[in-house]
Amino acid sequence: MPGPVVLRIRLGATLRSLREARGITAQRAAEAIRASDSKISRIELGRHGAREIDVSDLLTLYGVTEIAEREQLLQLASDALARPWWHGHADILPVWFQTYLGLEEAAETLQSYDTHFVPGLLQTAGYAEALLTQADFSPEEIAGYLSVRAQRTERFGAGEGRIAAVIDEAVLRRPVGGRDVFAAQLDYLAEAARRRAVTVRIRPFAAGAPLCPAGFTMLRFADEALPDAVYTEQLTSASYVDRPAEVSRYAAAMDLLVNTSMPASQTAAMIAEALDCIG
């Protein structure tokens, strides 16, 4: 069964569709559950769980009286409140990253452009630990993040998701951790790039300046209830874009990045060259 983040999005999209079909304002819906307009918005966007009693009141307001339909949506609301697989580390994970984890797990394909680091799902534990240590996390926080990283990799692979990564050549030249840690990471990246579900392209220095100011990840879903989204991460927050017009701009940028990168068949050679440079 999909995780609670995805279930919240499904429920929210259904509730929004029902509300709009009946011409009911968000303010009127909020009054029905003794809440604010902003809470209705968060529920409909899947960013906030909804109690069964609130869903029941909304369904009544929206004229949903058929028992089977009500029971199905109430069960969806209940399932959406379940604890996610990472709940044991929720104390160290920012809320915005927890949202990403739920979407990542549900994605059919991840397309990423990375300018500074190896993509998270393709990092070794040693490389990830070196990054976290440099960021001055405590040993307990580092252990938690490494546990989550390992589970992310396992779960995404088990779900038969695909990864299509464009990595700036600078990432291959920017050492993280000691020589052995970085060499192991490059070896692992080359090995991962040979997997059927992983495509890695390197965008060379010769391609010129990046086409966008920062890296980003496009999440594409097989589930029609989930619109394609773009995730961009900052130091202390993250942004999600799911408006079709904006997602299309990112998709066009990704196409340009792919077209100005070396073919995937050249990835192993470029990584081998980078390995030679670190001795």
mmCIF file of C-alpha atoms in Angstrom:
data_model
loop_
_atom_site.group_PDB
_atom_site.id
_atom_site.type_symbol
_atom_site.label_atom_id
_atom_site.label_comp_id
_atom_site.label_asym_id
_atom_site.label_seq_id
_atom_site.Cartn_x
_atom_site.Cartn_y
_atom_site.Cartn_z
ATOM 1 C CA MET A 1 0.000 0.000 0.000
ATOM 2 C CA PRO A 2 1.264 3.534 -0.746
ATOM 3 C CA GLY A 3 2.690 5.517 2.171
ATOM 4 C CA PRO A 4 0.682 8.067 4.165
ATOM 5 C CA VAL A 5 2.068 11.084 2.266
ATOM 6 C CA VAL A 6 0.698 9.750 -1.009
ATOM 7 C CA LEU A 7 -2.595 8.785 0.623
ATOM 8 C CA ARG A 8 -2.953 12.329 2.000
ATOM 9 C CA ILE A 9 -2.457 13.716 -1.506
ATOM 10 C CA ARG A 10 -5.048 11.344 -2.955
ATOM 11 C CA LEU A 11 -7.549 12.226 -0.237
ATOM 12 C CA GLY A 12 -6.904 15.947 -0.586
ATOM 13 C CA ALA A 13 -7.347 15.868 -4.361
ATOM 14 C CA THR A 14 -10.647 13.990 -3.972
ATOM 15 C CA LEU A 15 -11.966 16.400 -1.356
ATOM 16 C CA ARG A 16 -11.008 19.402 -3.470
ATOM 17 C CA SER A 17 -12.736 17.890 -6.507
ATOM 18 C CA LEU A 18 -15.906 17.259 -4.511
ATOM 19 C CA ARG A 19 -15.883 20.780 -3.049
ATOM 20 C CA GLU A 20 -15.323 22.508 -6.375
ATOM 21 C CA ALA A 21 -17.926 20.352 -8.158
ATOM 22 C CA ARG A 22 -20.538 21.679 -5.753
ATOM 23 C CA GLY A 23 -19.368 25.292 -5.864
ATOM 24 C CA ILE A 24 -18.521 25.401 -2.154
ATOM 25 C CA THR A 25 -15.858 27.859 -1.033
ATOM 26 C CA ALA A 26 -12.886 26.909 1.079
ATOM 27 C CA GLN A 27 -14.199 29.288 3.746
ATOM 28 C CA ARG A 28 -17.519 27.436 3.931
ATOM 29 C CA ALA A 29 -15.688 24.101 4.124
ATOM 30 C CA ALA A 30 -13.484 25.444 6.903
ATOM 31 C CA GLU A 31 -16.545 26.504 8.896
ATOM 32 C CA ALA A 32 -17.948 22.979 8.621
ATOM 33 C CA ILE A 33 -14.936 21.519 10.431
ATOM 34 C CA ARG A 34 -14.331 24.487 12.715
ATOM 35 C CA ALA A 35 -11.030 25.340 11.062
ATOM 36 C CA SER A 36 -9.368 27.993 8.917
ATOM 37 C CA ASP A 37 -9.215 28.421 5.148
ATOM 38 C CA SER A 38 -5.506 27.637 5.317
ATOM 39 C CA LYS A 39 -6.179 24.262 6.938
ATOM 40 C CA ILE A 40 -8.548 23.325 4.105
ATOM 41 C CA SER A 41 -5.833 24.321 1.650
ATOM 42 C CA ARG A 42 -3.226 22.182 3.449
ATOM 43 C CA ILE A 43 -5.596 19.203 3.537
ATOM 44 C CA GLU A 44 -6.428 19.526 -0.158
ATOM 45 C CA LEU A 45 -2.756 19.801 -1.074
ATOM 46 C CA GLY A 46 -1.964 16.723 0.998
ATOM 47 C CA ARG A 47 0.263 18.645 3.368
ATOM 48 C CA HIS A 48 -1.858 17.993 6.439
ATOM 49 C CA GLY A 49 -3.669 14.881 7.597
ATOM 50 C CA ALA A 50 -7.431 15.042 8.101
ATOM 51 C CA ARG A 51 -9.247 13.427 10.994
ATOM 52 C CA GLU A 52 -12.015 11.005 10.082
ATOM 53 C CA ILE A 53 -14.596 13.185 11.854
ATOM 54 C CA ASP A 54 -13.534 16.184 9.742
ATOM 55 C CA VAL A 55 -13.679 14.164 6.534
ATOM 56 C CA SER A 56 -17.119 12.895 7.527
ATOM 57 C CA ASP A 57 -18.365 16.468 8.072
ATOM 58 C CA LEU A 58 -16.900 17.570 4.732
ATOM 59 C CA LEU A 59 -18.506 14.670 2.889
ATOM 60 C CA THR A 60 -21.855 15.599 4.423
ATOM 61 C CA LEU A 61 -21.377 19.202 3.335
ATOM 62 C CA TYR A 62 -20.470 18.056 -0.172
ATOM 63 C CA GLY A 63 -23.577 15.903 -0.426
ATOM 64 C CA VAL A 64 -21.815 12.540 -0.411
ATOM 65 C CA THR A 65 -24.417 10.202 1.066
ATOM 66 C CA GLU A 66 -23.651 6.885 -0.639
ATOM 67 C CA ILE A 67 -22.420 4.602 2.164
ATOM 68 C CA ALA A 68 -19.763 2.736 0.186
ATOM 69 C CA GLU A 69 -18.182 5.963 -1.096
ATOM 70 C CA ARG A 70 -18.141 7.496 2.382
ATOM 71 C CA GLU A 71 -16.593 4.383 3.917
ATOM 72 C CA GLN A 72 -13.914 4.269 1.239
ATOM 73 C CA LEU A 73 -12.905 7.886 1.820
ATOM 74 C CA LEU A 74 -13.038 7.553 5.585
ATOM 75 C CA GLN A 75 -10.773 4.520 5.391
ATOM 76 C CA LEU A 76 -8.427 6.509 3.151
ATOM 77 C CA ALA A 77 -8.353 9.259 5.790
ATOM 78 C CA SER A 78 -7.539 6.715 8.496
ATOM 79 C CA ASP A 79 -4.757 5.103 6.464
ATOM 80 C CA ALA A 80 -3.302 8.517 5.636
ATOM 81 C CA LEU A 81 -2.764 9.179 9.353
ATOM 82 C CA ALA A 82 -0.562 6.106 9.763
ATOM 83 C CA ARG A 83 3.048 6.562 10.801
ATOM 84 C CA PRO A 84 5.474 6.637 7.857
ATOM 85 C CA TRP A 85 8.439 4.264 7.729
ATOM 86 C CA TRP A 86 10.814 7.004 8.891
ATOM 87 C CA HIS A 87 8.779 7.956 11.988
ATOM 88 C CA GLY A 88 11.530 6.644 14.266
ATOM 89 C CA HIS A 89 13.776 9.446 13.010
ATOM 90 C CA ALA A 90 11.117 12.156 12.756
ATOM 91 C CA ASP A 91 12.811 14.101 15.556
ATOM 92 C CA ILE A 92 15.850 14.839 13.378
ATOM 93 C CA LEU A 93 14.210 15.079 9.945
ATOM 94 C CA PRO A 94 12.831 18.480 8.888
ATOM 95 C CA VAL A 95 9.145 18.404 7.949
ATOM 96 C CA TRP A 96 9.929 19.472 4.377
ATOM 97 C CA PHE A 97 12.295 16.523 3.966
ATOM 98 C CA GLN A 98 9.743 14.110 5.394
ATOM 99 C CA THR A 99 7.335 15.265 2.689
ATOM 100 C CA TYR A 100 9.996 14.591 0.090
ATOM 101 C CA LEU A 101 10.613 11.081 1.423
ATOM 102 C CA GLY A 102 6.947 10.217 0.938
ATOM 103 C CA LEU A 103 6.952 11.531 -2.624
ATOM 104 C CA GLU A 104 10.272 9.892 -3.464
ATOM 105 C CA GLU A 105 8.953 6.522 -2.342
ATOM 106 C CA ALA A 106 5.916 6.878 -4.614
ATOM 107 C CA ALA A 107 7.750 8.215 -7.676
ATOM 108 C CA GLU A 108 8.046 6.083 -10.788
ATOM 109 C CA THR A 109 11.013 8.117 -12.060
ATOM 110 C CA LEU A 110 13.386 10.617 -10.462
ATOM 111 C CA GLN A 111 15.156 12.998 -12.835
ATOM 112 C CA SER A 112 17.810 15.045 -11.101
ATOM 113 C CA TYR A 113 20.392 17.677 -11.876
ATOM 114 C CA ASP A 114 23.143 17.937 -9.264
ATOM 115 C CA THR A 115 25.805 20.611 -9.183
ATOM 116 C CA HIS A 116 27.509 20.023 -5.833
ATOM 117 C CA PHE A 117 27.113 16.439 -4.636
ATOM 118 C CA VAL A 118 26.405 12.951 -5.875
ATOM 119 C CA PRO A 119 22.602 12.399 -5.811
ATOM 120 C CA GLY A 120 21.419 11.099 -2.441
ATOM 121 C CA LEU A 121 20.181 7.736 -3.707
ATOM 122 C CA LEU A 122 23.563 7.109 -5.358
ATOM 123 C CA GLN A 123 25.744 8.044 -2.378
ATOM 124 C CA THR A 124 27.837 5.594 -0.399
ATOM 125 C CA ALA A 125 27.510 5.601 3.381
ATOM 126 C CA GLY A 126 31.058 6.942 3.693
ATOM 127 C CA TYR A 127 30.425 9.848 1.315
ATOM 128 C CA ALA A 128 27.139 10.708 3.032
ATOM 129 C CA GLU A 129 28.770 10.551 6.457
ATOM 130 C CA ALA A 130 31.554 12.884 5.336
ATOM 131 C CA LEU A 131 28.996 15.425 4.092
ATOM 132 C CA LEU A 132 27.025 15.249 7.329
ATOM 133 C CA THR A 133 30.165 15.556 9.458
ATOM 134 C CA GLN A 134 31.215 18.629 7.510
ATOM 135 C CA ALA A 135 27.776 20.114 8.151
ATOM 136 C CA ASP A 136 28.411 19.746 11.904
ATOM 137 C CA PHE A 137 25.649 17.282 12.751
ATOM 138 C CA SER A 138 25.940 15.367 16.021
ATOM 139 C CA PRO A 139 26.979 11.688 15.959
ATOM 140 C CA GLU A 140 23.416 10.704 16.860
ATOM 141 C CA GLU A 141 21.967 12.797 14.027
ATOM 142 C CA ILE A 142 24.503 11.394 11.568
ATOM 143 C CA ALA A 143 23.602 7.832 12.557
ATOM 144 C CA GLY A 144 19.916 8.628 12.054
ATOM 145 C CA TYR A 145 20.424 10.217 8.660
ATOM 146 C CA LEU A 146 22.583 7.304 7.496
ATOM 147 C CA SER A 147 19.896 4.860 8.570
ATOM 148 C CA VAL A 148 17.274 6.798 6.627
ATOM 149 C CA ARG A 149 19.577 7.006 3.581
ATOM 150 C CA ALA A 150 20.087 3.245 3.595
ATOM 151 C CA GLN A 151 16.347 2.615 3.820
ATOM 152 C CA ARG A 152 15.634 5.155 1.072
ATOM 153 C CA THR A 153 17.980 3.348 -1.282
ATOM 154 C CA GLU A 154 16.543 -0.061 -0.443
ATOM 155 C CA ARG A 155 12.904 0.990 -0.677
ATOM 156 C CA PHE A 156 13.265 2.927 -3.911
ATOM 157 C CA GLY A 157 15.046 0.008 -5.543
ATOM 158 C CA ALA A 158 12.456 -2.459 -4.283
ATOM 159 C CA GLY A 159 9.703 -0.323 -5.794
ATOM 160 C CA GLU A 160 11.314 -0.592 -9.232
ATOM 161 C CA GLY A 161 11.722 3.151 -9.507
ATOM 162 C CA ARG A 162 14.016 4.631 -12.132
ATOM 163 C CA ILE A 163 16.738 7.248 -11.674
ATOM 164 C CA ALA A 164 17.935 9.519 -14.467
ATOM 165 C CA ALA A 165 20.688 11.772 -13.135
ATOM 166 C CA VAL A 166 22.613 14.597 -14.770
ATOM 167 C CA ILE A 167 25.681 15.375 -12.676
ATOM 168 C CA ASP A 168 27.936 18.363 -13.167
ATOM 169 C CA GLU A 169 31.545 17.373 -13.849
ATOM 170 C CA ALA A 170 32.574 19.468 -10.850
ATOM 171 C CA VAL A 171 31.027 16.808 -8.595
ATOM 172 C CA LEU A 172 33.595 14.299 -9.895
ATOM 173 C CA ARG A 173 36.413 16.716 -9.126
ATOM 174 C CA ARG A 174 35.273 17.902 -5.704
ATOM 175 C CA PRO A 175 36.671 15.540 -3.031
ATOM 176 C CA VAL A 176 34.443 14.659 -0.095
ATOM 177 C CA GLY A 177 35.951 12.797 2.832
ATOM 178 C CA GLY A 178 39.425 11.308 2.487
ATOM 179 C CA ARG A 179 40.899 9.885 -0.689
ATOM 180 C CA ASP A 180 39.597 6.386 -0.003
ATOM 181 C CA VAL A 181 36.080 7.611 0.749
ATOM 182 C CA PHE A 182 35.915 9.673 -2.426
ATOM 183 C CA ALA A 183 37.433 6.953 -4.590
ATOM 184 C CA ALA A 184 34.927 4.447 -3.211
ATOM 185 C CA GLN A 185 32.118 6.859 -4.055
ATOM 186 C CA LEU A 186 33.267 7.257 -7.647
ATOM 187 C CA ASP A 187 33.625 3.494 -8.010
ATOM 188 C CA TYR A 188 30.120 3.017 -6.644
ATOM 189 C CA LEU A 189 28.706 5.701 -8.970
ATOM 190 C CA ALA A 190 30.238 3.931 -11.969
ATOM 191 C CA GLU A 191 28.781 0.617 -10.808
ATOM 192 C CA ALA A 192 25.342 2.137 -10.196
ATOM 193 C CA ALA A 193 25.341 3.697 -13.668
ATOM 194 C CA ARG A 194 25.461 0.201 -15.163
ATOM 195 C CA ARG A 195 22.189 -0.841 -13.561
ATOM 196 C CA ARG A 196 19.131 -1.209 -15.752
ATOM 197 C CA ALA A 197 17.080 1.279 -13.714
ATOM 198 C CA VAL A 198 19.786 3.963 -13.438
ATOM 199 C CA THR A 199 21.019 6.402 -16.083
ATOM 200 C CA VAL A 200 23.869 8.762 -15.240
ATOM 201 C CA ARG A 201 25.079 11.508 -17.546
ATOM 202 C CA ILE A 202 27.945 13.874 -16.786
ATOM 203 C CA ARG A 203 27.632 17.488 -17.880
ATOM 204 C CA PRO A 204 31.208 18.538 -18.743
ATOM 205 C CA PHE A 205 32.860 21.848 -17.962
ATOM 206 C CA ALA A 206 32.991 22.461 -21.717
ATOM 207 C CA ALA A 207 29.196 22.683 -21.803
ATOM 208 C CA GLY A 208 29.480 26.089 -20.145
ATOM 209 C CA ALA A 209 27.657 27.639 -17.231
ATOM 210 C CA PRO A 210 24.739 25.718 -15.669
ATOM 211 C CA LEU A 211 21.348 26.401 -17.196
ATOM 212 C CA CYS A 212 19.760 27.057 -13.803
ATOM 213 C CA PRO A 213 21.053 28.543 -10.534
ATOM 214 C CA ALA A 214 20.764 25.328 -8.515
ATOM 215 C CA GLY A 215 20.157 21.642 -8.800
ATOM 216 C CA PHE A 216 16.664 20.181 -8.747
ATOM 217 C CA THR A 217 14.793 16.877 -8.813
ATOM 218 C CA MET A 218 11.752 16.111 -10.938
ATOM 219 C CA LEU A 219 9.445 13.469 -9.502
ATOM 220 C CA ARG A 220 7.223 11.686 -11.993
ATOM 221 C CA PHE A 221 4.386 9.445 -10.834
ATOM 222 C CA ALA A 222 2.423 6.628 -12.410
ATOM 223 C CA ASP A 223 -0.479 7.440 -10.075
ATOM 224 C CA GLU A 224 -2.747 9.877 -11.940
ATOM 225 C CA ALA A 225 -3.777 11.470 -8.643
ATOM 226 C CA LEU A 226 -0.214 12.734 -8.190
ATOM 227 C CA PRO A 227 0.896 15.543 -10.494
ATOM 228 C CA ASP A 228 4.547 15.634 -11.523
ATOM 229 C CA ALA A 229 6.503 17.825 -9.125
ATOM 230 C CA VAL A 230 9.857 19.551 -8.823
ATOM 231 C CA TYR A 231 11.828 19.590 -5.583
ATOM 232 C CA THR A 232 14.589 22.094 -4.863
ATOM 233 C CA GLU A 233 16.475 22.118 -1.598
ATOM 234 C CA GLN A 234 18.011 25.049 0.252
ATOM 235 C CA LEU A 235 20.115 25.064 3.402
ATOM 236 C CA THR A 236 17.205 25.184 5.844
ATOM 237 C CA SER A 237 14.138 24.605 3.668
ATOM 238 C CA ALA A 238 12.878 23.196 0.393
ATOM 239 C CA SER A 239 10.449 24.180 -2.345
ATOM 240 C CA TYR A 240 7.927 22.079 -4.243
ATOM 241 C CA VAL A 241 6.551 23.078 -7.622
ATOM 242 C CA ASP A 242 3.582 21.214 -9.090
ATOM 243 C CA ARG A 243 1.843 23.795 -11.257
ATOM 244 C CA PRO A 244 1.901 22.372 -14.787
ATOM 245 C CA ALA A 245 3.281 25.540 -16.396
ATOM 246 C CA GLU A 246 6.190 25.713 -13.948
ATOM 247 C CA VAL A 247 6.896 21.975 -14.121
ATOM 248 C CA SER A 248 7.035 22.321 -17.915
ATOM 249 C CA ARG A 249 9.743 24.978 -17.578
ATOM 250 C CA TYR A 250 11.819 22.626 -15.458
ATOM 251 C CA ALA A 251 11.176 19.773 -17.889
ATOM 252 C CA ALA A 252 12.474 21.936 -20.731
ATOM 253 C CA ALA A 253 15.544 22.824 -18.656
ATOM 254 C CA MET A 254 16.145 19.144 -17.961
ATOM 255 C CA ASP A 255 15.968 18.359 -21.674
ATOM 256 C CA LEU A 256 18.599 21.023 -22.348
ATOM 257 C CA LEU A 257 20.800 19.660 -19.574
ATOM 258 C CA VAL A 258 20.571 16.146 -20.986
ATOM 259 C CA ASN A 259 21.331 17.405 -24.495
ATOM 260 C CA THR A 260 24.436 19.300 -23.321
ATOM 261 C CA SER A 261 25.749 16.376 -21.278
ATOM 262 C CA MET A 262 27.954 13.547 -22.417
ATOM 263 C CA PRO A 263 26.137 10.377 -23.533
ATOM 264 C CA ALA A 264 25.490 7.847 -20.774
ATOM 265 C CA SER A 265 27.873 5.502 -22.602
ATOM 266 C CA GLN A 266 30.721 7.897 -21.738
ATOM 267 C CA THR A 267 29.967 8.099 -18.017
ATOM 268 C CA ALA A 268 32.265 5.246 -16.978
ATOM 269 C CA ALA A 269 35.192 6.769 -18.876
ATOM 270 C CA MET A 270 34.696 10.186 -17.303
ATOM 271 C CA ILE A 271 34.514 8.672 -13.825
ATOM 272 C CA ALA A 272 37.663 6.626 -14.530
ATOM 273 C CA GLU A 273 39.451 9.815 -15.583
ATOM 274 C CA ALA A 274 38.381 11.513 -12.353
ATOM 275 C CA LEU A 275 39.647 8.512 -10.369
ATOM 276 C CA ASP A 276 43.034 8.757 -12.098
ATOM 277 C CA CYS A 277 43.300 12.368 -11.018
ATOM 278 C CA ILE A 278 42.974 11.516 -7.320
ATOM 279 C CA GLY A 279 45.726 8.888 -7.593
#
